[in-house]
mmCIF file of C-alpha atoms in Angstrom:
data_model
loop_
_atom_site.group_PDB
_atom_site.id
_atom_site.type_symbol
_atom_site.label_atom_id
_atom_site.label_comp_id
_atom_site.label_asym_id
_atom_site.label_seq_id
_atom_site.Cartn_x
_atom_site.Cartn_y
_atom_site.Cartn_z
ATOM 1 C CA UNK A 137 -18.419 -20.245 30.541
ATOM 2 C CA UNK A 138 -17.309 -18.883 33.837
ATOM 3 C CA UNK A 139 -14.946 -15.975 34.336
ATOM 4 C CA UNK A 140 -12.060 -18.091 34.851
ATOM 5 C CA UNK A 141 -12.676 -19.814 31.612
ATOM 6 C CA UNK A 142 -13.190 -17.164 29.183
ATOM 7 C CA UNK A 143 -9.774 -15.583 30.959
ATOM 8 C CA UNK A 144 -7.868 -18.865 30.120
ATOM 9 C CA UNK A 145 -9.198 -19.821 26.744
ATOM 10 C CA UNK A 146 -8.271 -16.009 25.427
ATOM 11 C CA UNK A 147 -4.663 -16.390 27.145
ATOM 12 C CA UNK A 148 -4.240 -19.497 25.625
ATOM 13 C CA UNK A 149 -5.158 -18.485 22.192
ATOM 14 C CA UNK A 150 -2.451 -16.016 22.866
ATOM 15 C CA UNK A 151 -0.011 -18.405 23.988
ATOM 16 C CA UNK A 152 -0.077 -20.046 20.613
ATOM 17 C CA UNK A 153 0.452 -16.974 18.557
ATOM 18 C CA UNK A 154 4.185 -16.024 19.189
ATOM 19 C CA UNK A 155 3.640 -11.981 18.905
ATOM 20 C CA UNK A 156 1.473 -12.502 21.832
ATOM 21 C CA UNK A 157 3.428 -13.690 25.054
ATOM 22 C CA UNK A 158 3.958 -10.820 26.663
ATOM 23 C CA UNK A 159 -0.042 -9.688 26.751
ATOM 24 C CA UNK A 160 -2.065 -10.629 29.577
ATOM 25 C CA UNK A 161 -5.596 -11.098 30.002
ATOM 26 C CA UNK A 162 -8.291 -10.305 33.321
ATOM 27 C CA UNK A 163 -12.250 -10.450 32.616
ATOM 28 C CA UNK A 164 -14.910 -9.340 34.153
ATOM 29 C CA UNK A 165 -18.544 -9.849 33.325
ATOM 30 C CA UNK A 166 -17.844 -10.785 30.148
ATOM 31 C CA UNK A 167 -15.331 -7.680 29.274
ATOM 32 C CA UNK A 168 -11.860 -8.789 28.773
ATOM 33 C CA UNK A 169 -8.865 -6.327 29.527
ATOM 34 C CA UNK A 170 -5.918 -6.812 27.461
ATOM 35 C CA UNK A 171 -2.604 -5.398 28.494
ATOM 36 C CA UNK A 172 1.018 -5.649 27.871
ATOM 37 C CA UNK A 173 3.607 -4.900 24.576
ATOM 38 C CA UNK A 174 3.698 -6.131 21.444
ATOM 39 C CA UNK A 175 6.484 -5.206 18.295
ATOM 40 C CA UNK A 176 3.741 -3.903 15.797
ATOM 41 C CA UNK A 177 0.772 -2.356 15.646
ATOM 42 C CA UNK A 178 -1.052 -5.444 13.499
ATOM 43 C CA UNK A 179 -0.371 -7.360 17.092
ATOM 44 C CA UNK A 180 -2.581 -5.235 18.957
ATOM 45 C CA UNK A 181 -5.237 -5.160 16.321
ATOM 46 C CA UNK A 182 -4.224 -9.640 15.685
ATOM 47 C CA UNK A 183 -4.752 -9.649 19.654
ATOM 48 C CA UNK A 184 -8.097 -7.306 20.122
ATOM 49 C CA UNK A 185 -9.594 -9.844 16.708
ATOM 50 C CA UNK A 186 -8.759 -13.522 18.852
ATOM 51 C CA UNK A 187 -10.236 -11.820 21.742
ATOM 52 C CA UNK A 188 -13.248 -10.768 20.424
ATOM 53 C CA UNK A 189 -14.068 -13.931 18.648
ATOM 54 C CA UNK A 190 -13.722 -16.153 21.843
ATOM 55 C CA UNK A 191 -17.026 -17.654 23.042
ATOM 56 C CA UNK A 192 -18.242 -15.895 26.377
ATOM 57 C CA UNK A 193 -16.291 -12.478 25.382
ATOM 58 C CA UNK A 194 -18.960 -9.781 25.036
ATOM 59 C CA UNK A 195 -16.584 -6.683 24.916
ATOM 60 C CA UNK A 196 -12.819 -6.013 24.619
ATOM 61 C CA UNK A 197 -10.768 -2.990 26.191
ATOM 62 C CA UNK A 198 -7.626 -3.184 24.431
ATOM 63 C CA UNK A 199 -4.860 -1.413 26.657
ATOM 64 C CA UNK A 200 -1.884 -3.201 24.453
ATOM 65 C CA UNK A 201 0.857 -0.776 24.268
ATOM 66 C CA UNK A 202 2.847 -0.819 20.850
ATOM 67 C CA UNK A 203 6.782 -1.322 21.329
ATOM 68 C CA UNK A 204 8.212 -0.095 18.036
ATOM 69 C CA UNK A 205 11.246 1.595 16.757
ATOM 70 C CA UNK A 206 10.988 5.391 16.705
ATOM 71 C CA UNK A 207 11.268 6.832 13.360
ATOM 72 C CA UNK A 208 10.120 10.347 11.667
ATOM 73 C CA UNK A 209 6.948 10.353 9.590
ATOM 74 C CA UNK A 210 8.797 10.270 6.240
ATOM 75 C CA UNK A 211 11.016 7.655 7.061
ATOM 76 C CA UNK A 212 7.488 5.942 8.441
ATOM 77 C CA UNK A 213 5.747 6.226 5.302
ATOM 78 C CA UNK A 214 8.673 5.213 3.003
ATOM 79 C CA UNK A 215 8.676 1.512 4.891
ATOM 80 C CA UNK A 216 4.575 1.628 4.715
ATOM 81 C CA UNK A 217 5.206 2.345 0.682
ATOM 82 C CA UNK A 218 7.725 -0.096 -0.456
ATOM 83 C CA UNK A 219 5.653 -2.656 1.795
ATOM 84 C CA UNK A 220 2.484 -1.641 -0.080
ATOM 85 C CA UNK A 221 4.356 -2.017 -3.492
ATOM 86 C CA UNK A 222 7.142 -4.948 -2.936
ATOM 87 C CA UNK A 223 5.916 -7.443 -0.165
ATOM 88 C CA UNK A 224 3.599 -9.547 -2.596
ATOM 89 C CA UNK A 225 4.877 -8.482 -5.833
ATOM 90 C CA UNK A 226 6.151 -11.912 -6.462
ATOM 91 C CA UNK A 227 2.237 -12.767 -6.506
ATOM 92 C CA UNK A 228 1.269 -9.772 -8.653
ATOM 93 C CA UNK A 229 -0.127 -8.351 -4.952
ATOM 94 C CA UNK A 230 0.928 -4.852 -5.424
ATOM 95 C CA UNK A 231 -0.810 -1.069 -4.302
ATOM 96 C CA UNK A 232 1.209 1.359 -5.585
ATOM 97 C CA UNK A 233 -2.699 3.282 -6.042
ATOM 98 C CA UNK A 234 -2.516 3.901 -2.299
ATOM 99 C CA UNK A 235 -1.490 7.267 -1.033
ATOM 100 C CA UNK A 236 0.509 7.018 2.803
ATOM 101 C CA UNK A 237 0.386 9.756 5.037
ATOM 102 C CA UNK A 238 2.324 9.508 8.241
ATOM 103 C CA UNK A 239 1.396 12.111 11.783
ATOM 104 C CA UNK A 240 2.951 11.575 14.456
ATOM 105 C CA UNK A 241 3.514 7.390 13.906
ATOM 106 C CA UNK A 242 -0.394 6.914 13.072
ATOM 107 C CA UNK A 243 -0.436 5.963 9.193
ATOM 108 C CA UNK A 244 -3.111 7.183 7.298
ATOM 109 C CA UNK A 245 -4.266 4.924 4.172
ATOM 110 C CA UNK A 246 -6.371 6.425 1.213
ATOM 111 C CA UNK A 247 -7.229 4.855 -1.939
ATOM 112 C CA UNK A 248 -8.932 1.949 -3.700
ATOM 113 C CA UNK A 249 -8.881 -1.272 -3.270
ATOM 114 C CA UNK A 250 -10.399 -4.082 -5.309
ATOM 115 C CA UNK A 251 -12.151 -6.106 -2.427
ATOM 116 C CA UNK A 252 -12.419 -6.781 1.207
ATOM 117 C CA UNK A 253 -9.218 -9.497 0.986
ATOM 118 C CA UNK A 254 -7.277 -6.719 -0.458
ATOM 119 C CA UNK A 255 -8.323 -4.241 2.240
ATOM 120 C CA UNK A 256 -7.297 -6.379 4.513
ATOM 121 C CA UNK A 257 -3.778 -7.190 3.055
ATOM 122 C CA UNK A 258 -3.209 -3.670 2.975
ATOM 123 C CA UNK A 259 -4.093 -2.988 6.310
ATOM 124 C CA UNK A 260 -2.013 -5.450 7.699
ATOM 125 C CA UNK A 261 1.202 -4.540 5.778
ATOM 126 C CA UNK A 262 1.065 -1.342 6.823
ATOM 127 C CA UNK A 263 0.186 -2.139 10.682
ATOM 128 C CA UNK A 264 3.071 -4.152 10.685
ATOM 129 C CA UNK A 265 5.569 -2.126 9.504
ATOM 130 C CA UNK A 266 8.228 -0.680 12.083
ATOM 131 C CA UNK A 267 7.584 2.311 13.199
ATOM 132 C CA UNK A 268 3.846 2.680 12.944
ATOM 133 C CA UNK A 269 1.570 3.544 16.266
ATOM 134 C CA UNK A 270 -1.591 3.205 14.710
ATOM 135 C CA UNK A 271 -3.789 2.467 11.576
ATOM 136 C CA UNK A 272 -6.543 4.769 10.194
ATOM 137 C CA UNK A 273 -8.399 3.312 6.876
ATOM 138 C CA UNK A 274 -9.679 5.736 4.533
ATOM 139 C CA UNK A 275 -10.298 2.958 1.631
ATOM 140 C CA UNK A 276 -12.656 2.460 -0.640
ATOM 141 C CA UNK A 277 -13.891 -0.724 -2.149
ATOM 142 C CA UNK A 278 -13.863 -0.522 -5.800
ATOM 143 C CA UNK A 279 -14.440 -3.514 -7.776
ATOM 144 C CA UNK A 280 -13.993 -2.273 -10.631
ATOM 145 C CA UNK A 281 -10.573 -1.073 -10.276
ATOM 146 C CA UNK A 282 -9.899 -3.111 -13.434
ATOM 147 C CA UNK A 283 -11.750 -5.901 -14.941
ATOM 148 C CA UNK A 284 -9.812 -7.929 -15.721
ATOM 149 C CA UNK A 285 -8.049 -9.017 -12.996
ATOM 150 C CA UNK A 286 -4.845 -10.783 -14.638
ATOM 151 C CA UNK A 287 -4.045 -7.925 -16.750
ATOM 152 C CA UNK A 288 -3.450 -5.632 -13.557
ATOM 153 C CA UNK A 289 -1.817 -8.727 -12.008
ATOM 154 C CA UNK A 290 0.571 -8.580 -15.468
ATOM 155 C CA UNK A 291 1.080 -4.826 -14.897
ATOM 156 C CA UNK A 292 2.172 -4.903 -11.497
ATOM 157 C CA UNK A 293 4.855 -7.167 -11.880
ATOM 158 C CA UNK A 294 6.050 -5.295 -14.500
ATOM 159 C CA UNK A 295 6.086 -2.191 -12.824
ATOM 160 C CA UNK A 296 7.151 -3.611 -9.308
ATOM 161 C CA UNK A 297 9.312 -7.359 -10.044
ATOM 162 C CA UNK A 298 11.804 -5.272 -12.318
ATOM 163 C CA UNK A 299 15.199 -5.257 -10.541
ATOM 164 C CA UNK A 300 16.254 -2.485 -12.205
ATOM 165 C CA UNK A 301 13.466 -0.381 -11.554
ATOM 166 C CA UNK A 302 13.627 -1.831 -8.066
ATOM 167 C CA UNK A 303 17.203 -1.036 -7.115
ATOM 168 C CA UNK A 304 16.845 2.960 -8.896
ATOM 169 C CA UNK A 305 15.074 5.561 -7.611
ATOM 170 C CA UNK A 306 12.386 5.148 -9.906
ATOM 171 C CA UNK A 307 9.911 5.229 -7.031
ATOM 172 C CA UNK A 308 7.368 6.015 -6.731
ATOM 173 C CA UNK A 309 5.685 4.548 -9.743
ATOM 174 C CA UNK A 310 1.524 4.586 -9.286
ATOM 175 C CA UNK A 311 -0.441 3.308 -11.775
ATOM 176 C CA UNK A 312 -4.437 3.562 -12.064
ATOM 177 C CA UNK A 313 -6.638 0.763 -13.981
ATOM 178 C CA UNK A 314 -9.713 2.025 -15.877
ATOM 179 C CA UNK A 315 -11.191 -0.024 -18.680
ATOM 180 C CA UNK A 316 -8.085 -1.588 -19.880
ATOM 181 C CA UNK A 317 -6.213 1.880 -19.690
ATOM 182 C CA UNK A 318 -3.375 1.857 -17.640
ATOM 183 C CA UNK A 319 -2.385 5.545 -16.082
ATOM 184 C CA UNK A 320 1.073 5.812 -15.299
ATOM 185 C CA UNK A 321 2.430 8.281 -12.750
ATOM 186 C CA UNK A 322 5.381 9.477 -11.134
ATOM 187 C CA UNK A 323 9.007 9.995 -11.617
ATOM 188 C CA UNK A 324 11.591 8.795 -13.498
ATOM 189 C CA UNK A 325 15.712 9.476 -13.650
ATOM 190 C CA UNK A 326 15.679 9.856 -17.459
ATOM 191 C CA UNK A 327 14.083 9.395 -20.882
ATOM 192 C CA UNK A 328 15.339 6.068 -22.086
ATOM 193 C CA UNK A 329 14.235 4.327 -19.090
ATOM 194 C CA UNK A 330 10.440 5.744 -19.172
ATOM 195 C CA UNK A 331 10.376 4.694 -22.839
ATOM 196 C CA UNK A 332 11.443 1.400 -21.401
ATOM 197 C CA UNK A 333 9.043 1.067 -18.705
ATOM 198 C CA UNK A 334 5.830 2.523 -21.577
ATOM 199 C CA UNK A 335 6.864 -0.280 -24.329
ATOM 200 C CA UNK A 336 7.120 -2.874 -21.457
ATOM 201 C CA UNK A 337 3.562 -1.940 -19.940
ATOM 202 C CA UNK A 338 1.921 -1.718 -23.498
ATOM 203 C CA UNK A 339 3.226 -5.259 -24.172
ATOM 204 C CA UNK A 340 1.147 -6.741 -21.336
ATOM 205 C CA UNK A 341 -1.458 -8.891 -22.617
ATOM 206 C CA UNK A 342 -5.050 -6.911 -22.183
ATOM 207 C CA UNK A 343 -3.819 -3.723 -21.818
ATOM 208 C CA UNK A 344 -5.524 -1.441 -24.828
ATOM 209 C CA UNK A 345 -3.822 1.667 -24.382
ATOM 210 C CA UNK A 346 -1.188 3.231 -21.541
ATOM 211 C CA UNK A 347 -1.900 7.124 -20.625
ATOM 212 C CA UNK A 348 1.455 8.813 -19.828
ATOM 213 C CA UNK A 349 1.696 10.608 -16.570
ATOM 214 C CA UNK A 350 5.426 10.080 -16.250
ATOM 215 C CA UNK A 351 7.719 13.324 -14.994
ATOM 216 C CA UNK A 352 11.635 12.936 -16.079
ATOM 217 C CA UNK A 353 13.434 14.361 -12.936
ATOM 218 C CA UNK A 354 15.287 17.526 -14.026
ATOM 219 C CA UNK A 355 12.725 18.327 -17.296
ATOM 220 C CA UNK A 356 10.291 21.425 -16.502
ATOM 221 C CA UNK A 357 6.575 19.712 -16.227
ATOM 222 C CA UNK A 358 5.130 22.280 -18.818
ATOM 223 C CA UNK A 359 8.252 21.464 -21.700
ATOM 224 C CA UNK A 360 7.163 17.462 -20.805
ATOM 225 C CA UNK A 361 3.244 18.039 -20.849
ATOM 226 C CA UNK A 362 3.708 20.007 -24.177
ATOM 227 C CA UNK A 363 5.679 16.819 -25.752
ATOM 228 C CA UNK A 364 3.585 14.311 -24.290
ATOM 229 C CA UNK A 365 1.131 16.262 -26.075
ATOM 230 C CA UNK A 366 2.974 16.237 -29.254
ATOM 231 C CA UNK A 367 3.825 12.740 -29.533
ATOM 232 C CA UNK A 368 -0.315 12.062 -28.950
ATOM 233 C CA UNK A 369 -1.645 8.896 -31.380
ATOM 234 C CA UNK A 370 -3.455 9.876 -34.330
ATOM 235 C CA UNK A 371 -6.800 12.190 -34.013
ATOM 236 C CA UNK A 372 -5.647 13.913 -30.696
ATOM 237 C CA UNK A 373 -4.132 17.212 -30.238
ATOM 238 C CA UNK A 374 -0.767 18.023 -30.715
ATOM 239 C CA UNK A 375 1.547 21.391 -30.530
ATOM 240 C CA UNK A 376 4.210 23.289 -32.904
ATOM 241 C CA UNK A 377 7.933 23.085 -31.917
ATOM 242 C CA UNK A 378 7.548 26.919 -31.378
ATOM 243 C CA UNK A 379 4.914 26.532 -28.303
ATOM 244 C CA UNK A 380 7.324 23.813 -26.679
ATOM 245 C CA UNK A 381 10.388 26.474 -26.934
ATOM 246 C CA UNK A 382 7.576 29.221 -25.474
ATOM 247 C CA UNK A 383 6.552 26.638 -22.424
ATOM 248 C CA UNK A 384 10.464 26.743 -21.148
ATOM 249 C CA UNK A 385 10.135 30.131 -21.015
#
């Protein structure tokens, strides 16, 4: 393909992908120069990916500038977290295991994820989120974040389709998968509703046993570790009434 045609077959690609009109394309020698705006960050990286994969493109300098919304770094990584834990929760899609770190508008992403797909979801949810200059992925591919895949699918939506846990401040809720253990963690706004929230996620089909890592805003951690402890099943260790009145001291 001649200059000319790579330039107009990458444009065109472009033209069809409405986050795209306002980038424009030169070549040279088979390098392609991309410049221009786009609203999110996932356009840039959308826009470097159909460049790439056009025939007579050998390399890609991606000079895209990202037009977003300025926001501080917590506000930044509160978007990227209910993203990560609401967008696909109506599939069972959820990743409340991924920790969101926000510097300056570049999001940083660590955790695991189950495969490549979900790396990708994740990756893209968070790249096109408002406010966020830049992507860096620190995941890890885990496939055996649980093993059976429709009992995490059955947690999640628990955890994340509830609209009463949605509309409270009950977030964030994490949970970890190991085995058919489910590790909650977090906080909570009061007792009754993590009860709530424990009976509902040991009532999900294939889950053997739920490990409490719930905090109850308000309660000192060591008084709530020392009852957790206390109300332990059968054969583990619990503690007298007199060390949980010690532990608020």
């Amino acid at each position: 393909m001649s200059i000319k045609d790579v330039q107009r077959a990458v444009q065109q690609a472009f033209n069809r992908n409405p986050h795209l009109l306002d980038v424009s394309v030169s070549s040279s020698r088979g390098m392609v120069s991309l410049e221009g705006t786009v609203a999110h960050y996932q356009d840039k990286v959308d826009a470097e990916t159909i460049a790439t994969q056009t025939p007579g493109v050998r390399s890609v300098r991606n000079g895209i500038v990202v037009r977003t919304p300025v926001m501080e770094d917590p506000e930044i990584e509160r978007k990227v977290e209910e993203r990560l834990r609401f967008a696909r929760a109506d599939l069972g899609l959820t990743f409340p295991q991924i920790a969101v770190e926000a510097v300056k508008g570049v999001v940083y992403l660590t955790g695991p994820v189950k495969d490549s797909i979900e790396r990708a979801v994740v990756l893209s949810l968070a790249g096109s989120t408002d406010g966020v200059l830049s992507v860096k992925d620190r995941l890890s591919v885990e496939p055996d974040l649980l093993a059976d895949e429709t009992t995490r699918t059955r947690v999640n939506k628990v955890i994340y389709s509830d609209p009463e846990l949605s509309r409270s401040a009950d977030i964030p809720i994490k949970a970890s998968f190991a085995n058919g253990t489910v590790t909650l963690m977090g906080s909570i706004s009061d007792p009754q509703r993590k009860d709530s929230l424990l009976s509902r996620v040991r009532d999900v089909y294939g889950v053997s046993f739920v490990e409490d890592a719930l905090v109850v805003r308000g309660q000192p951690s060591a008084i709530q570790s020392s009852l957790s402890r206390s109300m332990s099943p059968c054969g583990e260790t619990s503690i007298s009434r007199q060390e949980v009145a010690h532990a608020g001291h």
